[in-house]
PDB file of C-alpha atoms in Angstrom:
ATOM      1  CA  MET A   2     149.287  55.783 120.552  1.00 72.00           C
ATOM      2  CA  SER A   3     151.966  58.447 120.989  1.00 81.00           C
ATOM      3  CA  LYS A   4     155.048  58.136 123.165  1.00 82.00           C
ATOM      4  CA  LYS A   5     153.626  60.772 125.510  1.00 86.00           C
ATOM      5  CA  GLU A   6     150.321  58.887 125.847  1.00 88.00           C
ATOM      6  CA  THR A   7     152.183  55.641 126.540  1.00 92.00           C
ATOM      7  CA  GLU A   8     154.310  57.332 129.205  1.00 91.00           C
ATOM      8  CA  SER A   9     151.185  58.756 130.813  1.00 93.00           C
ATOM      9  CA  ALA A  10     149.529  55.319 130.875  1.00 96.00           C
ATOM     10  CA  VAL A  11     152.663  53.634 132.266  1.00 98.00           C
ATOM     11  CA  GLN A  12     153.412  56.166 135.024  1.00 97.00           C
ATOM     12  CA  PRO A  13     150.855  54.969 137.629  1.00 98.00           C
ATOM     13  CA  TYR A  14     152.254  51.429 137.363  1.00 98.00           C
ATOM     14  CA  ILE A  15     155.822  52.663 137.804  1.00 98.00           C
ATOM     15  CA  ALA A  16     154.708  54.696 140.826  1.00 98.00           C
ATOM     16  CA  LYS A  17     153.108  51.590 142.350  1.00 98.00           C
ATOM     17  CA  MET A  18     156.315  49.582 141.816  1.00 98.00           C
ATOM     18  CA  GLN A  19     158.369  52.346 143.416  1.00 98.00           C
ATOM     19  CA  ALA A  20     156.014  52.430 146.392  1.00 98.00           C
ATOM     20  CA  ILE A  21     156.416  48.670 146.851  1.00 98.00           C
ATOM     21  CA  GLU A  22     160.208  48.976 146.817  1.00 98.00           C
ATOM     22  CA  ASN A  23     160.141  51.992 149.150  1.00 98.00           C
ATOM     23  CA  GLN A  24     157.899  50.209 151.648  1.00 98.00           C
ATOM     24  CA  HIS A  25     159.377  46.707 151.562  1.00 98.00           C
ATOM     25  CA  GLY A  26     162.777  46.888 149.872  1.00 98.00           C
ATOM     26  CA  ILE A  27     163.592  44.224 147.291  1.00 98.00           C
ATOM     27  CA  ASN A  28     163.045  40.630 148.375  1.00 98.00           C
ATOM     28  CA  ARG A  29     161.172  37.679 146.883  1.00 98.00           C
ATOM     29  CA  ASP A  30     157.805  38.804 148.268  1.00 98.00           C
ATOM     30  CA  SER A  31     158.073  42.446 147.213  1.00 98.00           C
ATOM     31  CA  LEU A  32     159.386  41.414 143.809  1.00 98.00           C
ATOM     32  CA  ASP A  33     156.312  39.217 143.342  1.00 98.00           C
ATOM     33  CA  GLN A  34     154.185  42.321 144.031  1.00 98.00           C
ATOM     34  CA  ILE A  35     156.173  44.303 141.447  1.00 98.00           C
ATOM     35  CA  LEU A  36     155.669  41.433 138.987  1.00 98.00           C
ATOM     36  CA  ASP A  37     151.898  41.461 139.620  1.00 98.00           C
ATOM     37  CA  THR A  38     151.891  45.174 138.770  1.00 98.00           C
ATOM     38  CA  LEU A  39     153.861  44.502 135.573  1.00 98.00           C
ATOM     39  CA  ILE A  40     151.409  41.736 134.606  1.00 98.00           C
ATOM     40  CA  ASP A  41     148.559  44.238 135.024  1.00 98.00           C
ATOM     41  CA  LEU A  42     150.412  46.692 132.773  1.00 98.00           C
ATOM     42  CA  SER A  43     151.119  44.024 130.144  1.00 98.00           C
ATOM     43  CA  ALA A  44     147.384  43.311 129.923  1.00 98.00           C
ATOM     44  CA  ILE A  45     146.792  46.772 128.384  1.00 97.00           C
ATOM     45  CA  THR A  46     147.641  45.319 124.991  1.00 95.00           C
ATOM     46  CA  ASN A  47     146.775  48.408 122.937  1.00 94.00           C
ATOM     47  CA  LEU A  48     149.872  50.112 124.403  1.00 96.00           C
ATOM     48  CA  TRP A  49     152.285  47.606 122.874  1.00 97.00           C
ATOM     49  CA  GLY A  50     151.199  47.218 119.230  1.00 95.00           C
ATOM     50  CA  ALA A  51     153.323  46.976 116.095  1.00 96.00           C
ATOM     51  CA  ASP A  52     152.092  50.396 114.964  1.00 94.00           C
ATOM     52  CA  ARG A  53     154.256  51.997 117.678  1.00 94.00           C
ATOM     53  CA  TYR A  54     156.797  49.197 118.229  1.00 97.00           C
ATOM     54  CA  PRO A  55     157.417  47.401 114.903  1.00 97.00           C
ATOM     55  CA  ASP A  56     158.227  43.725 114.591  1.00 97.00           C
ATOM     56  CA  PRO A  57     161.854  42.829 113.857  1.00 97.00           C
ATOM     57  CA  ALA A  58     162.675  42.893 110.156  1.00 95.00           C
ATOM     58  CA  GLU A  59     162.809  39.563 108.331  1.00 92.00           C
ATOM     59  CA  GLY A  60     165.957  37.745 109.395  1.00 93.00           C
ATOM     60  CA  VAL A  61     166.222  39.760 112.625  1.00 96.00           C
ATOM     61  CA  LEU A  62     165.210  37.944 115.822  1.00 97.00           C
ATOM     62  CA  GLN A  63     164.776  40.775 118.343  1.00 97.00           C
ATOM     63  CA  GLU A  64     163.960  44.438 118.773  1.00 98.00           C
ATOM     64  CA  ARG A  65     164.123  46.053 122.200  1.00 98.00           C
ATOM     65  CA  TYR A  66     162.329  49.330 122.914  1.00 98.00           C
ATOM     66  CA  LEU A  67     162.894  51.525 125.957  1.00 97.00           C
ATOM     67  CA  ILE A  68     159.501  52.506 127.359  1.00 97.00           C
ATOM     68  CA  HIS A  69     160.505  54.256 130.592  1.00 97.00           C
ATOM     69  CA  GLU A  70     163.403  54.938 132.916  1.00 97.00           C
ATOM     70  CA  GLU A  71     163.798  57.305 135.822  1.00 97.00           C
ATOM     71  CA  SER A  72     166.328  60.150 135.656  1.00 97.00           C
ATOM     72  CA  ASP A  73     168.748  58.067 137.754  1.00 98.00           C
ATOM     73  CA  ARG A  74     168.255  55.196 135.239  1.00 97.00           C
ATOM     74  CA  SER A  75     166.312  53.074 137.730  1.00 98.00           C
ATOM     75  CA  PHE A  76     162.926  51.421 137.080  1.00 98.00           C
ATOM     76  CA  ALA A  77     163.769  50.803 133.432  1.00 98.00           C
ATOM     77  CA  LEU A  78     160.941  49.294 131.394  1.00 98.00           C
ATOM     78  CA  TYR A  79     161.504  47.717 127.986  1.00 98.00           C
ATOM     79  CA  LEU A  80     159.332  46.031 125.397  1.00 98.00           C
ATOM     80  CA  ASN A  81     161.062  43.031 123.814  1.00 98.00           C
ATOM     81  CA  VAL A  82     159.668  41.962 120.453  1.00 98.00           C
ATOM     82  CA  MET A  83     161.143  38.605 119.442  1.00 98.00           C
ATOM     83  CA  ARG A  84     160.831  36.015 116.719  1.00 97.00           C
ATOM     84  CA  THR A  85     160.993  32.220 116.740  1.00 96.00           C
ATOM     85  CA  GLY A  86     164.506  30.960 117.311  1.00 96.00           C
ATOM     86  CA  LYS A  87     165.707  33.794 119.537  1.00 97.00           C
ATOM     87  CA  LYS A  88     167.846  32.421 122.370  1.00 96.00           C
ATOM     88  CA  ILE A  89     169.521  34.249 125.220  1.00 96.00           C
ATOM     89  CA  ILE A  90     172.161  32.179 126.994  1.00 97.00           C
ATOM     90  CA  PRO A  91     172.132  31.718 130.784  1.00 98.00           C
ATOM     91  CA  HIS A  92     172.934  34.995 132.533  1.00 98.00           C
ATOM     92  CA  ASN A  93     172.316  37.032 135.645  1.00 98.00           C
ATOM     93  CA  HIS A  94     171.300  40.695 135.755  1.00 97.00           C
ATOM     94  CA  THR A  95     173.086  42.213 138.798  1.00 98.00           C
ATOM     95  CA  THR A  96     169.774  43.975 139.488  1.00 98.00           C
ATOM     96  CA  TRP A  97     166.236  42.718 140.024  1.00 98.00           C
ATOM     97  CA  ALA A  98     164.160  41.928 136.941  1.00 98.00           C
ATOM     98  CA  CYS A  99     160.548  41.052 136.132  1.00 98.00           C
ATOM     99  CA  ILE A 100     159.152  39.765 132.838  1.00 98.00           C
ATOM    100  CA  ALA A 101     155.474  39.690 131.828  1.00 98.00           C
ATOM    101  CA  ALA A 102     153.890  38.626 128.556  1.00 98.00           C
ATOM    102  CA  VAL A 103     151.820  40.872 126.318  1.00 98.00           C
ATOM    103  CA  THR A 104     151.443  38.228 123.582  1.00 98.00           C
ATOM    104  CA  GLY A 105     153.082  34.868 123.008  1.00 97.00           C
ATOM    105  CA  THR A 106     155.174  32.620 125.229  1.00 97.00           C
ATOM    106  CA  GLU A 107     158.753  33.192 126.346  1.00 97.00           C
ATOM    107  CA  TYR A 108     160.391  30.026 127.672  1.00 97.00           C
ATOM    108  CA  ASN A 109     162.567  30.825 130.682  1.00 98.00           C
ATOM    109  CA  TYR A 110     165.017  28.347 132.150  1.00 98.00           C
ATOM    110  CA  VAL A 111     166.199  29.003 135.706  1.00 98.00           C
ATOM    111  CA  PHE A 112     169.630  27.806 136.832  1.00 98.00           C
ATOM    112  CA  GLU A 113     171.444  27.324 140.124  1.00 98.00           C
ATOM    113  CA  ARG A 114     175.166  27.895 140.510  1.00 97.00           C
ATOM    114  CA  HIS A 115     177.070  25.028 142.135  1.00 97.00           C
ATOM    115  CA  ASP A 116     180.603  26.426 142.420  1.00 96.00           C
ATOM    116  CA  ASP A 117     181.626  29.189 144.815  1.00 94.00           C
ATOM    117  CA  GLY A 118     182.724  31.675 142.129  1.00 92.00           C
ATOM    118  CA  SER A 119     186.294  31.763 143.447  1.00 95.00           C
ATOM    119  CA  VAL A 120     187.933  30.761 140.137  1.00 96.00           C
ATOM    120  CA  PRO A 121     187.709  33.564 137.541  1.00 95.00           C
ATOM    121  CA  GLY A 122     186.023  32.473 134.316  1.00 97.00           C
ATOM    122  CA  HIS A 123     184.842  29.164 135.804  1.00 98.00           C
ATOM    123  CA  ALA A 124     181.220  28.385 136.714  1.00 98.00           C
ATOM    124  CA  VAL A 125     179.152  25.254 137.162  1.00 98.00           C
ATOM    125  CA  ILE A 126     175.416  25.777 136.799  1.00 98.00           C
ATOM    126  CA  ALA A 127     172.471  23.407 136.425  1.00 97.00           C
ATOM    127  CA  GLN A 128     168.910  24.025 135.286  1.00 98.00           C
ATOM    128  CA  THR A 129     166.380  23.785 138.105  1.00 98.00           C
ATOM    129  CA  LYS A 130     163.123  24.706 136.388  1.00 97.00           C
ATOM    130  CA  GLU A 131     161.355  25.899 133.266  1.00 98.00           C
ATOM    131  CA  ILE A 132     158.830  28.725 133.410  1.00 98.00           C
ATOM    132  CA  GLN A 133     156.615  29.524 130.444  1.00 97.00           C
ATOM    133  CA  VAL A 134     155.803  33.228 130.499  1.00 98.00           C
ATOM    134  CA  SER A 135     152.502  33.702 128.666  1.00 98.00           C
ATOM    135  CA  PRO A 136     149.818  36.428 128.926  1.00 98.00           C
ATOM    136  CA  GLY A 137     148.673  36.700 132.531  1.00 97.00           C
ATOM    137  CA  SER A 138     151.908  35.285 133.924  1.00 97.00           C
ATOM    138  CA  GLY A 139     155.502  36.287 134.463  1.00 98.00           C
ATOM    139  CA  ILE A 140     158.798  35.639 136.202  1.00 98.00           C
ATOM    140  CA  ALA A 141     160.593  37.615 138.916  1.00 98.00           C
ATOM    141  CA  LEU A 142     164.362  37.397 139.278  1.00 98.00           C
ATOM    142  CA  MET A 143     166.640  38.654 142.023  1.00 98.00           C
ATOM    143  CA  ALA A 144     169.965  40.221 141.041  1.00 98.00           C
ATOM    144  CA  GLU A 145     171.922  36.981 141.433  1.00 97.00           C
ATOM    145  CA  ASP A 146     169.352  34.687 139.790  1.00 98.00           C
ATOM    146  CA  ILE A 147     170.415  33.015 136.534  1.00 98.00           C
ATOM    147  CA  HIS A 148     168.064  32.399 133.624  1.00 98.00           C
ATOM    148  CA  ALA A 149     168.065  31.710 129.904  1.00 98.00           C
ATOM    149  CA  VAL A 150     165.399  32.496 127.311  1.00 97.00           C
ATOM    150  CA  HIS A 151     164.162  30.698 124.189  1.00 97.00           C
ATOM    151  CA  ILE A 152     161.395  31.733 121.796  1.00 97.00           C
ATOM    152  CA  LYS A 153     159.784  28.655 120.255  1.00 96.00           C
ATOM    153  CA  GLU A 154     156.445  29.933 118.962  1.00 86.00           C
ATOM    154  CA  ASP A 155     155.992  30.369 115.231  1.00 89.00           C
ATOM    155  CA  LYS A 156     154.992  34.011 115.649  1.00 91.00           C
ATOM    156  CA  VAL A 157     156.361  37.278 116.968  1.00 96.00           C
ATOM    157  CA  ILE A 158     155.993  37.655 120.737  1.00 98.00           C
ATOM    158  CA  ARG A 159     155.848  40.840 122.837  1.00 98.00           C
ATOM    159  CA  HIS A 160     156.965  40.898 126.463  1.00 98.00           C
ATOM    160  CA  LEU A 161     157.629  43.626 129.001  1.00 98.00           C
ATOM    161  CA  HIS A 162     160.951  43.472 130.851  1.00 98.00           C
ATOM    162  CA  MET A 163     161.335  45.632 133.958  1.00 98.00           C
ATOM    163  CA  TYR A 164     164.722  46.159 135.618  1.00 98.00           C
ATOM    164  CA  GLY A 165     165.822  47.842 138.824  1.00 98.00           C
ATOM    165  CA  LYS A 166     168.493  49.610 136.744  1.00 98.00           C
ATOM    166  CA  ALA A 167     168.672  50.271 133.006  1.00 98.00           C
ATOM    167  CA  LEU A 168     170.245  47.461 130.968  1.00 96.00           C
ATOM    168  CA  GLU A 169     172.666  49.967 129.459  1.00 96.00           C
ATOM    169  CA  THR A 170     174.218  50.514 132.916  1.00 97.00           C
ATOM    170  CA  LEU A 171     174.676  46.818 133.756  1.00 96.00           C
ATOM    171  CA  ASN A 172     178.331  46.238 132.899  1.00 95.00           C
ATOM    172  CA  GLU A 173     178.923  43.334 135.289  1.00 96.00           C
ATOM    173  CA  ARG A 174     176.267  40.899 134.093  1.00 97.00           C
ATOM    174  CA  VAL A 175     177.668  37.400 133.718  1.00 97.00           C
ATOM    175  CA  ALA A 176     176.893  34.973 130.882  1.00 98.00           C
ATOM    176  CA  PHE A 177     177.361  31.254 131.488  1.00 98.00           C
ATOM    177  CA  ASP A 178     178.340  28.397 129.160  1.00 97.00           C
ATOM    178  CA  THR A 179     177.041  25.073 130.448  1.00 96.00           C
ATOM    179  CA  ASP A 180     179.060  23.046 127.903  1.00 96.00           C
ATOM    180  CA  THR A 181     182.442  24.376 129.005  1.00 97.00           C
ATOM    181  CA  ASN A 182     181.617  25.378 132.622  1.00 98.00           C
ATOM    182  CA  THR A 183     182.849  28.884 131.898  1.00 98.00           C
ATOM    183  CA  CYS A 184     181.508  32.384 132.428  1.00 98.00           C
ATOM    184  CA  ARG A 185     182.285  35.864 131.116  1.00 97.00           C
ATOM    185  CA  ILE A 186     180.996  39.417 131.284  1.00 97.00           C
ATOM    186  CA  MET A 187     177.886  39.684 129.088  1.00 96.00           C
ATOM    187  CA  ASP A 188     177.444  42.426 126.528  1.00 91.00           C
ATOM    188  CA  ILE A 189     174.111  44.145 126.056  1.00 90.00           C
ATOM    189  CA  GLY A 190     173.281  42.276 122.848  1.00 87.00           C
ATOM    190  CA  VAL A 191     170.716  43.947 120.634  1.00 91.00           C
ATOM    191  CA  GLN A 192     170.783  47.740 120.806  1.00 92.00           C
ATOM    192  CA  THR A 193     167.849  49.449 122.486  1.00 96.00           C
ATOM    193  CA  LYS A 194     165.563  51.704 120.473  1.00 95.00           C
ATOM    194  CA  ARG A 195     164.131  54.783 122.163  1.00 88.00           C
TER     195      ARG A 195
END
């Protein structure tokens, strides 16, 4: 499927997400509605195949593909293709985010911050739950929510990640180290392919 055909197929789902935000703003309930829309989009599996979005090369754990973003860099949709062993340390996004599975399971770990953030570079967080994101399910995260990711399956997984703003614009995301109770600004990690 061509990039133009994919964009055409994706557009009605983006429009529905925008309508939800326009009508309700962003809160837990409206974000759940956006997630439901993303889950519906992830179920169109022929859009997300390796013919258009190749698996990571041997020895590489992740490829990230930009599928859509608005001209103001909002409503940014990515396809993450990840291999066993990929881990993303606890972090926030500074914008809302939804994740839905196309194939495979992404293990998400949700954390709660226990300090008040008043000491630069210091943070105390604790895991509160584990959410397995598999086909037909997902996770919705508010801007301040903290999560970590681990890919355990012995196969390549494909998941859609939708953000209120493009990842490339998020220069204040915070990464957390639970061993040292520290935090720092998080870099983007793997470079996005367009």
